[in-house]
Short mmCIF file of C-alpha atoms in Angstrom, two decimals:
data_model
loop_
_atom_site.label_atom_id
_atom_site.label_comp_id
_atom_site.label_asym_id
_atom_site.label_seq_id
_atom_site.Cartn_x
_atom_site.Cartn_y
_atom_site.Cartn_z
CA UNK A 948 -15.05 69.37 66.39
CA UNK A 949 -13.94 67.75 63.03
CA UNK A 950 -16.01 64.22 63.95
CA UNK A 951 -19.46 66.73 65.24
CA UNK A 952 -19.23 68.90 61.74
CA UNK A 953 -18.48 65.65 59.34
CA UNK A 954 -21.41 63.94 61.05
CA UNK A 955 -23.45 67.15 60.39
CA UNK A 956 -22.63 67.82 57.35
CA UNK A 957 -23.39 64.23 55.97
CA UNK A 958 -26.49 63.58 57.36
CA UNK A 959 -29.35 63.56 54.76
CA UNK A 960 -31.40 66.30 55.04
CA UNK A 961 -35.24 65.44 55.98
CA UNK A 962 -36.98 67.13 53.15
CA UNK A 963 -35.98 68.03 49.90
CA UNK A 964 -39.04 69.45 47.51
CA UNK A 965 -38.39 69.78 43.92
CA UNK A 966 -40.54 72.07 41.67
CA UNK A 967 -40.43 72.35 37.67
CA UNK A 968 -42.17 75.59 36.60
CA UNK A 969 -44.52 74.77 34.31
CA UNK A 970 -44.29 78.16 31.97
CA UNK A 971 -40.39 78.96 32.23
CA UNK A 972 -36.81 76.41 32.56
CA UNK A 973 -37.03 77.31 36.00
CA UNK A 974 -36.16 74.76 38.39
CA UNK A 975 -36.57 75.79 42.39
CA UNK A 976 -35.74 73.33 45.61
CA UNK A 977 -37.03 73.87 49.47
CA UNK A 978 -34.65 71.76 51.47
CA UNK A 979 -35.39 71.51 55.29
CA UNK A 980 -32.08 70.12 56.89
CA UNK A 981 -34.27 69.15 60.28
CA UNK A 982 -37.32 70.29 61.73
CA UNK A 983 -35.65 70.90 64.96
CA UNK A 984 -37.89 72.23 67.15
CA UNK A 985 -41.07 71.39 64.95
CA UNK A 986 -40.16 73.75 62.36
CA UNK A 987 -37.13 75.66 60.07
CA UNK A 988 -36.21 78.54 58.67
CA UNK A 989 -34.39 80.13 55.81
CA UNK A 990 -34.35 82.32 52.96
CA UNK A 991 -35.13 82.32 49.06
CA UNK A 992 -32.40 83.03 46.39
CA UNK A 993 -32.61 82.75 42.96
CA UNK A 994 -29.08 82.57 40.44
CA UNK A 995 -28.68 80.89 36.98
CA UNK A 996 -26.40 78.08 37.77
CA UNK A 997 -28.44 77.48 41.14
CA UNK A 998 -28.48 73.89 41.96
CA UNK A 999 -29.77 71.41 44.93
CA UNK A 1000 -26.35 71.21 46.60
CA UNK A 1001 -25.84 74.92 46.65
CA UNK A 1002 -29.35 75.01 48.96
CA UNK A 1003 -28.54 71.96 50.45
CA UNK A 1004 -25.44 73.42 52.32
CA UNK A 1005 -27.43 76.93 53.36
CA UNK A 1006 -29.61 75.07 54.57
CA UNK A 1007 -27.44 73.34 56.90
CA UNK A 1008 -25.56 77.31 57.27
CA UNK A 1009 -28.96 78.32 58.08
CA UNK A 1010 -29.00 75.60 61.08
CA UNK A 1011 -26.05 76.67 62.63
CA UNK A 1012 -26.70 79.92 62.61
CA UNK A 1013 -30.33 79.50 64.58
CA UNK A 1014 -27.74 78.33 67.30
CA UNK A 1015 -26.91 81.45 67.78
CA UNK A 1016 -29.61 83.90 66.84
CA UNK A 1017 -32.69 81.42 67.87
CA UNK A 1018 -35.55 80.45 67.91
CA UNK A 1019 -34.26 76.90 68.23
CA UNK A 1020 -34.88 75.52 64.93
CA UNK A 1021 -34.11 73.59 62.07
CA UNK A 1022 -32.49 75.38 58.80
CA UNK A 1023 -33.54 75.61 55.69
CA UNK A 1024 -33.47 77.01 52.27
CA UNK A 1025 -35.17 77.46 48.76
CA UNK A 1026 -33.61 78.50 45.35
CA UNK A 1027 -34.08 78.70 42.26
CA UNK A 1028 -32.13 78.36 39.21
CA UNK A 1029 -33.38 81.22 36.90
CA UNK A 1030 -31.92 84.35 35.92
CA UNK A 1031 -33.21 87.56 38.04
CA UNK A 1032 -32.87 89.86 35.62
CA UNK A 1033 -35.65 87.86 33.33
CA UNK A 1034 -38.87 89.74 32.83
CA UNK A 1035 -40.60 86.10 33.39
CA UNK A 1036 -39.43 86.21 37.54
CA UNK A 1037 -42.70 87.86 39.26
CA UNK A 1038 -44.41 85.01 37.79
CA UNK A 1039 -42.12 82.53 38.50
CA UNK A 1040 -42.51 83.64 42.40
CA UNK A 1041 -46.01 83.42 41.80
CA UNK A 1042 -46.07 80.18 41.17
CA UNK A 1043 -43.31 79.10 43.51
CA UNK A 1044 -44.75 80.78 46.22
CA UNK A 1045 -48.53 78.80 45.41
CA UNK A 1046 -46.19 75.50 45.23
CA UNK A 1047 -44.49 75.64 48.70
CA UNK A 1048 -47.66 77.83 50.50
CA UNK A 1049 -48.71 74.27 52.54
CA UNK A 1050 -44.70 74.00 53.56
CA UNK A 1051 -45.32 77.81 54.65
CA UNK A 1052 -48.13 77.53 56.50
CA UNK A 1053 -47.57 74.92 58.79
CA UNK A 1054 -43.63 74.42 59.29
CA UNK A 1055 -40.88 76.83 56.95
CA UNK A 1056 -40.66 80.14 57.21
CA UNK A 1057 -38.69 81.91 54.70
CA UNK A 1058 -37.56 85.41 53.83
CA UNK A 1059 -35.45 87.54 51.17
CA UNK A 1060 -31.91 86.14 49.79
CA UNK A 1061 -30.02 86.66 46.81
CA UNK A 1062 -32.35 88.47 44.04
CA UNK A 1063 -35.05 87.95 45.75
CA UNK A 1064 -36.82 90.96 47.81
CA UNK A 1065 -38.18 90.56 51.58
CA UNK A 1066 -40.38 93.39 51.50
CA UNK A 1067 -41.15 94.10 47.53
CA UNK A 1068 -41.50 90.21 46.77
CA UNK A 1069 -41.53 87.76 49.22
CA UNK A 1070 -44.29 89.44 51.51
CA UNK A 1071 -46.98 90.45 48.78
CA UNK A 1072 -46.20 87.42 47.00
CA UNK A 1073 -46.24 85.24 50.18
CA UNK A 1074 -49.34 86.88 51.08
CA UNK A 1075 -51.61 86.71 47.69
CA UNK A 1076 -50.84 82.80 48.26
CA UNK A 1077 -52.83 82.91 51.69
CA UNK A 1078 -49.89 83.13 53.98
CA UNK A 1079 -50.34 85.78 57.12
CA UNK A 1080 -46.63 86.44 57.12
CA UNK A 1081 -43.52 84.41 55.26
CA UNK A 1082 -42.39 83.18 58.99
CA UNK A 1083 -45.94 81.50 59.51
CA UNK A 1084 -45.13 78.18 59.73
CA UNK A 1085 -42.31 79.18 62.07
CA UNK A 1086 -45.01 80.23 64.38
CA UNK A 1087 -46.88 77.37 63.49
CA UNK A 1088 -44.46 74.68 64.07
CA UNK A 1089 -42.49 75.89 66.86
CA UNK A 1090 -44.16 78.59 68.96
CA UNK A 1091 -47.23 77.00 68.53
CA UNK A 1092 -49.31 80.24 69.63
CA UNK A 1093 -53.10 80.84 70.73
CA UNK A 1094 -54.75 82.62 67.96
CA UNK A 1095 -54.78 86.27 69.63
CA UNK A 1096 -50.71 85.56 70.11
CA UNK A 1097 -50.27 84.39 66.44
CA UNK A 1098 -52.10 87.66 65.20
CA UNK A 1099 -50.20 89.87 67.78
CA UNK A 1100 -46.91 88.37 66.73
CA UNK A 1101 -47.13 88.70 63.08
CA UNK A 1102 -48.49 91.86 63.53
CA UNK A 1103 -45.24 92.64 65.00
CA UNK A 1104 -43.41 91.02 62.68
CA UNK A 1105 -45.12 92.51 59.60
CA UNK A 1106 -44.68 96.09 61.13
CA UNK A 1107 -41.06 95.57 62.65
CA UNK A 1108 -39.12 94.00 59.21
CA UNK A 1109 -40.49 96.91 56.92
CA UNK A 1110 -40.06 99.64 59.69
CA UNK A 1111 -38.98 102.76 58.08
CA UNK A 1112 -35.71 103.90 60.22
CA UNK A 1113 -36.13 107.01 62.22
CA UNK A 1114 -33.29 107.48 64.12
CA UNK A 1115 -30.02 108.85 62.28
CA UNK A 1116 -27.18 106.49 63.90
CA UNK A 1117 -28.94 103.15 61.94
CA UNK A 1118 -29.89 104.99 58.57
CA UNK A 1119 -28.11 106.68 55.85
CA UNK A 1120 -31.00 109.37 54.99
CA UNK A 1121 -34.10 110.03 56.63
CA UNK A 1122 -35.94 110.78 53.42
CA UNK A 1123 -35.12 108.00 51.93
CA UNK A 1124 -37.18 105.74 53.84
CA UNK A 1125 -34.59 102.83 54.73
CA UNK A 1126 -36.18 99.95 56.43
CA UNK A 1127 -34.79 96.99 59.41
CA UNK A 1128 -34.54 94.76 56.48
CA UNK A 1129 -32.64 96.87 53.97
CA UNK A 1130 -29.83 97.84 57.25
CA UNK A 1131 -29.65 95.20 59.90
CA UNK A 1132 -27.56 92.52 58.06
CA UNK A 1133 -24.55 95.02 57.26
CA UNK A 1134 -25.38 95.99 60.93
CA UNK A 1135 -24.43 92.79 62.44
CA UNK A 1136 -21.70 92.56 60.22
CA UNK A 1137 -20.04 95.59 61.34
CA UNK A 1138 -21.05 94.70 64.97
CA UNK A 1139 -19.17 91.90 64.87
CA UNK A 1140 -16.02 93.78 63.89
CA UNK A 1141 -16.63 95.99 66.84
CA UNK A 1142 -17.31 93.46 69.44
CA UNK A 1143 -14.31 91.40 68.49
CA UNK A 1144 -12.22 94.43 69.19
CA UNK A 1145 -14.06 95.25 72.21
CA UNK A 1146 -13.45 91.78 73.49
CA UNK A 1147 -10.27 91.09 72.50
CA UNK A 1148 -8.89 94.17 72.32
CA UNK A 1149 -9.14 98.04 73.54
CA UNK A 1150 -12.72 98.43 71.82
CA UNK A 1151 -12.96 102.00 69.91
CA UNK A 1152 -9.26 102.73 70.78
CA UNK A 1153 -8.38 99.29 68.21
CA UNK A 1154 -10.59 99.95 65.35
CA UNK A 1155 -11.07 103.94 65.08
CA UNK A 1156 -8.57 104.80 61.86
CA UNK A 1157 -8.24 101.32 60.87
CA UNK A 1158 -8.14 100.48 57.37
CA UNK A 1159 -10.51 97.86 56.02
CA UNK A 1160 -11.60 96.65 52.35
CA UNK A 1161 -15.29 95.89 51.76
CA UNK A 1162 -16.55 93.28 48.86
CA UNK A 1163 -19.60 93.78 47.08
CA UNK A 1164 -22.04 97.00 47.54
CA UNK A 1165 -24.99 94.98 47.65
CA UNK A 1166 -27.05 95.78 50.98
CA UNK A 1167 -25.06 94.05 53.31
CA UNK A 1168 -21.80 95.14 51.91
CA UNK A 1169 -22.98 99.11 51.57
CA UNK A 1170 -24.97 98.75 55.30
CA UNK A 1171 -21.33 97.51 56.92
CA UNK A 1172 -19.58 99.90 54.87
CA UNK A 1173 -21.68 102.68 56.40
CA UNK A 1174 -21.75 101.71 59.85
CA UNK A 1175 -18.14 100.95 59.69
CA UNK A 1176 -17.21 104.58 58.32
CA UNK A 1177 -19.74 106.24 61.01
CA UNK A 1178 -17.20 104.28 63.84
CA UNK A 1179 -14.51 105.81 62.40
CA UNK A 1180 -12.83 102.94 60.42
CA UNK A 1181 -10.98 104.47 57.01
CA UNK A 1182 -12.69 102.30 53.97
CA UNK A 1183 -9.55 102.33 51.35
CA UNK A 1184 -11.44 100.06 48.98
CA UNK A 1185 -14.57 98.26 47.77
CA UNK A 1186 -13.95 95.87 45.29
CA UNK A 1187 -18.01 95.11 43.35
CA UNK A 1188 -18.26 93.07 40.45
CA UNK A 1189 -18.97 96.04 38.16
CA UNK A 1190 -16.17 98.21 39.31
CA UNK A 1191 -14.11 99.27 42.44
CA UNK A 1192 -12.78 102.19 43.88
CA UNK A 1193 -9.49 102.76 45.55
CA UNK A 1194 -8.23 105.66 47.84
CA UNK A 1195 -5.32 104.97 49.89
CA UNK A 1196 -6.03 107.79 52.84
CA UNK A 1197 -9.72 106.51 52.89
CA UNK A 1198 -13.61 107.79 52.44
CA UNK A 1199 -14.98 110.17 55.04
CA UNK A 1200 -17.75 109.15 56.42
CA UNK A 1201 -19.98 111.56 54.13
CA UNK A 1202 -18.80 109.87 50.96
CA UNK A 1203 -19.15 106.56 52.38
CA UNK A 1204 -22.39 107.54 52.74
CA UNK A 1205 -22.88 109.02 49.37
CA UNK A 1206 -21.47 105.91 47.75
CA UNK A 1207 -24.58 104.05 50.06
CA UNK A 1208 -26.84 106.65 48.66
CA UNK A 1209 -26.29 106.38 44.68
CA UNK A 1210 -26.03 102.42 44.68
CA UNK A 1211 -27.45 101.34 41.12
CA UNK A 1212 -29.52 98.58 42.59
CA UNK A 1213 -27.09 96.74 44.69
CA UNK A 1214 -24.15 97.97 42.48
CA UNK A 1215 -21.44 100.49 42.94
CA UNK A 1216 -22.19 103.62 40.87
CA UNK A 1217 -19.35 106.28 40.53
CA UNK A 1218 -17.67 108.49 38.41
CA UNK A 1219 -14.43 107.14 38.62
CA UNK A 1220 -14.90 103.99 38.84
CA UNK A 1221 -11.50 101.47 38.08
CA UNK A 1222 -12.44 98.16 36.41
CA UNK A 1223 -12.71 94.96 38.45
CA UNK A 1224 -9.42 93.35 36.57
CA UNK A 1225 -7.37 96.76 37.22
CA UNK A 1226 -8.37 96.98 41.03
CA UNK A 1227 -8.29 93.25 41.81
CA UNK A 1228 -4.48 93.28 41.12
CA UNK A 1229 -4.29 96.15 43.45
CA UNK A 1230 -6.27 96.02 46.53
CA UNK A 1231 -5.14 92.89 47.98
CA UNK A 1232 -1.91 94.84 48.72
CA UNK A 1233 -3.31 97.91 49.78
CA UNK A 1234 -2.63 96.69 53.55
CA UNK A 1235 -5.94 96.96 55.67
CA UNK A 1236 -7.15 95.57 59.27
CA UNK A 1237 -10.67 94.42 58.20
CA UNK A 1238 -11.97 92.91 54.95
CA UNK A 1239 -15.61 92.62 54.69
CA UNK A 1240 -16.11 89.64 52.24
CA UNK A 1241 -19.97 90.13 51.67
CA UNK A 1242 -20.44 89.88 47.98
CA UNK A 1243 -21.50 86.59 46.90
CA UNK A 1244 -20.30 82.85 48.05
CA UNK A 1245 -17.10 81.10 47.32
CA UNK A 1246 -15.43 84.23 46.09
CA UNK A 1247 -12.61 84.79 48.44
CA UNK A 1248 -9.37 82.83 47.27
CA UNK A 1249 -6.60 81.86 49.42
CA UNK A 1250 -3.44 83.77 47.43
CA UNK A 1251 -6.19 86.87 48.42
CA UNK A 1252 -5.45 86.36 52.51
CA UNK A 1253 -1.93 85.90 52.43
CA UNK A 1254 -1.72 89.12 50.55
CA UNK A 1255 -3.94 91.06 53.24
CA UNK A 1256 -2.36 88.79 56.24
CA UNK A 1257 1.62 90.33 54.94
CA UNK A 1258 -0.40 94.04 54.87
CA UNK A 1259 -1.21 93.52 58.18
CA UNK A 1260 -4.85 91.88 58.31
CA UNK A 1261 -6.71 91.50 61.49
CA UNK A 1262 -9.93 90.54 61.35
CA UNK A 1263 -12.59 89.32 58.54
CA UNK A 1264 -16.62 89.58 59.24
CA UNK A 1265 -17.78 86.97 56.66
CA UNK A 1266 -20.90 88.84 55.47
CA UNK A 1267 -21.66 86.66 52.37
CA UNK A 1268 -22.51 82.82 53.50
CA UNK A 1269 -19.56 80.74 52.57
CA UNK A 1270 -17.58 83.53 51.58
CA UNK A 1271 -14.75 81.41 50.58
CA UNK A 1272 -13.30 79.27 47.59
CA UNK A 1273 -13.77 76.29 49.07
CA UNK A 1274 -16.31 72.92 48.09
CA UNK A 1275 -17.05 71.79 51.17
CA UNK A 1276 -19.86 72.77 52.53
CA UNK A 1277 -18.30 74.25 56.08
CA UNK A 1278 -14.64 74.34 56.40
CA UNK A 1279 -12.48 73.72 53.54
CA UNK A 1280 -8.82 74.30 52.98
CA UNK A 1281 -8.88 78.15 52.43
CA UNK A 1282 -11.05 79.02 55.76
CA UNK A 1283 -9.07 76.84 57.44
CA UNK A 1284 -5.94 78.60 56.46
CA UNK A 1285 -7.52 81.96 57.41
CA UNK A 1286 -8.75 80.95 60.78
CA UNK A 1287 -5.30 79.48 61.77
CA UNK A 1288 -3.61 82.76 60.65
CA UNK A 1289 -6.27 85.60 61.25
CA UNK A 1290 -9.30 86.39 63.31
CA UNK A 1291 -12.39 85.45 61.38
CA UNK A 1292 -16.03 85.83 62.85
CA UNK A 1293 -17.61 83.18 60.73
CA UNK A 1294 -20.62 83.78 58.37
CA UNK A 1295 -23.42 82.44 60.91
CA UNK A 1296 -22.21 84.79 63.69
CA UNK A 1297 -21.64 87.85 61.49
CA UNK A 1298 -24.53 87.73 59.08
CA UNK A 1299 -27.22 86.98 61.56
CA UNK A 1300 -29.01 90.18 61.68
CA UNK A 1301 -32.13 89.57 59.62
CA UNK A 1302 -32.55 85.90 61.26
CA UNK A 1303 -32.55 87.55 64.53
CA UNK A 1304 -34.68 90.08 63.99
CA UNK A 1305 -37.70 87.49 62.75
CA UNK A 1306 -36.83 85.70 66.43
CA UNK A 1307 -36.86 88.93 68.37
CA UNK A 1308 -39.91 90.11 66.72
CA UNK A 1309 -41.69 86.49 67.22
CA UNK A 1310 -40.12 86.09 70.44
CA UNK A 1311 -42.22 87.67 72.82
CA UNK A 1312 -46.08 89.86 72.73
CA UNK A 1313 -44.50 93.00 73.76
CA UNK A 1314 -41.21 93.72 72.28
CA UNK A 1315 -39.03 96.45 71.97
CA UNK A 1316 -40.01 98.19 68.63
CA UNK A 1317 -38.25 101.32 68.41
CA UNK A 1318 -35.12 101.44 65.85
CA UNK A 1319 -32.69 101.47 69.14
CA UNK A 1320 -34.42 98.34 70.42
CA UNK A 1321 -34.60 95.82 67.28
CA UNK A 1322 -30.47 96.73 66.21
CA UNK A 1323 -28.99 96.91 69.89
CA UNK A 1324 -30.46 93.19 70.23
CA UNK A 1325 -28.99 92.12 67.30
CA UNK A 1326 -25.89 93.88 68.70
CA UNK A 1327 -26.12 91.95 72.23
CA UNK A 1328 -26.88 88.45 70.03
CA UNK A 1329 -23.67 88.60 68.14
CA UNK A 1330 -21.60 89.61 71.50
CA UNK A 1331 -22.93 87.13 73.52
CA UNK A 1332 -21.85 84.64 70.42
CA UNK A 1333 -18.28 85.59 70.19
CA UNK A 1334 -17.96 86.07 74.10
CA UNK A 1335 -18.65 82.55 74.51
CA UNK A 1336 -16.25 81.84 71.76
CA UNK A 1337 -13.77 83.66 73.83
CA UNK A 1338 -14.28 82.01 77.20
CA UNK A 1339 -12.95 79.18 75.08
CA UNK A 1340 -10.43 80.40 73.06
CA UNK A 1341 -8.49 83.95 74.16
CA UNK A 1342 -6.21 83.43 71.37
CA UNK A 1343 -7.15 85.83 67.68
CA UNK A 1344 -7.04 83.10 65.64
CA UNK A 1345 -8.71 79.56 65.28
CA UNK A 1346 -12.21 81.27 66.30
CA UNK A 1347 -14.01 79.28 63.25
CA UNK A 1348 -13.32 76.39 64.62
CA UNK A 1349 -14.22 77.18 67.87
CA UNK A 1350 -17.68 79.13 67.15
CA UNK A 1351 -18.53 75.75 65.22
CA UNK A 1352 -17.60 73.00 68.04
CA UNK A 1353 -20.39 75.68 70.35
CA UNK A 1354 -22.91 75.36 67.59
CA UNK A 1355 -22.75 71.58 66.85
CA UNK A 1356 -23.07 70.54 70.66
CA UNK A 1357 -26.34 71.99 70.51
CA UNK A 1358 -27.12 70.27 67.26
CA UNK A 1359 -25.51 66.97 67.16
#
């Protein structure tokens, strides 16, 4: 497995576009690992500090992780190194968006990432530019459709990603008007957590009343917290980088859901809120099952796992990319620690949601649109992933390294 992932990881990718704003300092990169398939796929983020390594290794994440949520693809990435908050960044998507449009119309398709919106940016944005739909040149590339079956499919796509949630077991308020996009990534994430208990364990019996810490309250973070609470898991702590909160018999379900409800953008927002220094020095201790690493990447820090591995840990559901302190690119000395001591479902199993959701939708002319339909596939996709892990492996630990040596025989 070693030999398949170094070989991966240092081949050259097989485009790398560079773009200088010419109004701002931004600075923004597309890198296409492969165009498997004809085409590839991934996100846009945008983070002061952003650089072309950084995009260079999603987009190789992004690869492996089409092995398991399809279509059968090539990964790829864009960033840009700007800062979010800057009243300059419609206009700097603007013009990024009018740089890469010939990429997106014939072979990348892209979508929301870090600070950067599916439905409010991306989509208008993508659109003004003269794409049909940000996954275009997916279409394009590798379904390679008939007209009537290109229109059909984004048509299904454009409805199905922004699809206000109807039904009460995927959304935290029906007035709210929560969409696929803004749930289905936390989804997966708790999914996997259930699913490795159902498959290597007793299912509801194992993880109803367990204890589990959740990092970040961004979407994904809040969306697992709140599918992880309605299952009946006790959330004793969520650690976000402008505050955390701590309670040792856990949230109910209902403020779980209140927490989801009075997010400050993708930040915690509470009365009694302990500073990030005060509850970091706690909550590693606080002895939990599950830890939900989904803030951003290369946060989690070895001396953190041994801490939750003596309180007991169980399981981790990676639902940042690269959610740990490590430089490589893959697996670096911290993961590998944690996989050879605790269960972890890796970051292109766990986080899958929104990539599979663009496959289902694209998929097929007639698909299942219905709330039940577009999260219970996601569902199946990340059991089916960690069942084959298990026909090789039975053991709870070493499951990284396993899920990767499935991926890279398809890829290598």
């Amino acid at each position: 497995m070693k030999e398949l992932l170094e070989k991966f990881e240092n081949k050259h990718p097989e485009i790398v576009f560079e773009w200088h704003d010419s109004e701002t300092e931004a600075i923004g990169w597309v890198v296409i690992n492969s165009l498997r398939g004809g085409a590839a796929g991934g996100g846009t983020r945008m983070r002061v500090g952003l650089d072309k390594r950084e995009v260079e290794s999603l987009a190789k994440t992004m690869e492996i992780k089409f092995s398991v949520s399809g279509p059968a693809i090539g990964g790829a990435k864009s960033g840009i190194n700007f800062d979010p908050k800057d009243p300059r960044k419609e206009g700097v998507l603007q013009r990024w968006y009018k740089a890469v449009a010939p990429l997106l119309k014939n072979y990348y398709g892209t979508g929301g990432d870090m600070n950067v919106d599916e439905i409010h940016e991306v989509i208008p944005i993508t659109e003004d530019c003269g794409i049909w739909h940000p996954q275009e040149g997916v279409f394009t590339g590798h379904f390679q459709p008939t007209e009537p079956q290109k229109i059909n499919r984004i048509g299904q796509l454009r409805y199905g990603v922004i699809k206000v949630l109807e039904d009460e077991k995927y959304t935290p308020s029906l007035s709210r008007k929560y969409t696929v996009a803004d749930m289905i990534t936390g989804y997966g994430v708790a999914c996997g957590v259930f699913n490795f208990y159902d498959i290597w364990g007793k299912g509801e019996a194992d993880y109803k009343g367990k204890r589990a810490i959740i990092q970040g309250w961004g979407n994904v973070a809040s969306a697992a917290a709140f599918y992880l609470a309605q299952k009946g898991v006790k959330i004793v702590g969520i650690l976000d980088k402008e505050g955390a909160l701590l309670k040792e018999e856990g949230f109910s379900f209902e403020e779980i859901k209140q927490l989801f409800l009075d997010k400050n953008g993708n930040q915690l927002s509470a009365t009694n809120m302990l500073s990030f220094e005060e509850a970091e020095q706690k909550i590693w201790d606080f002895g939990v099952e599950i830890f939900i690493p989904a803030a951003a990447s290369r946060l989690v820090q070895q001396s953190q796992i041994e801490r939750m591995i003596k309180g007991g840990l169980e399981v981790v559901s990676c639902g940042a990319n690269v959610p740990f302190a490590d430089k490589e690119i893959f697996l670096g000395k911290t993961l590998e620690y944690a996989d050879k001591n605790v269960a972890i479902i890796p970051d292109f199993i766990a986080n899958c949601g929104m990539a599979r959701v663009f496959a289902y939708l694209m998929s097929n002319d007639d698909v299942d649109m219905s709330d039940e339909g577009i999260f219970e596939d996601t569902s199946t996709i990340i059991k089916n992933a960690l069942e084959k892990t298990h026909s090789r492996n039975k053991n709870k630990t070493g499951l990284v390294e396993t899920s990767f040596e499935i991926a890279l025989e398809q890829l290598v």
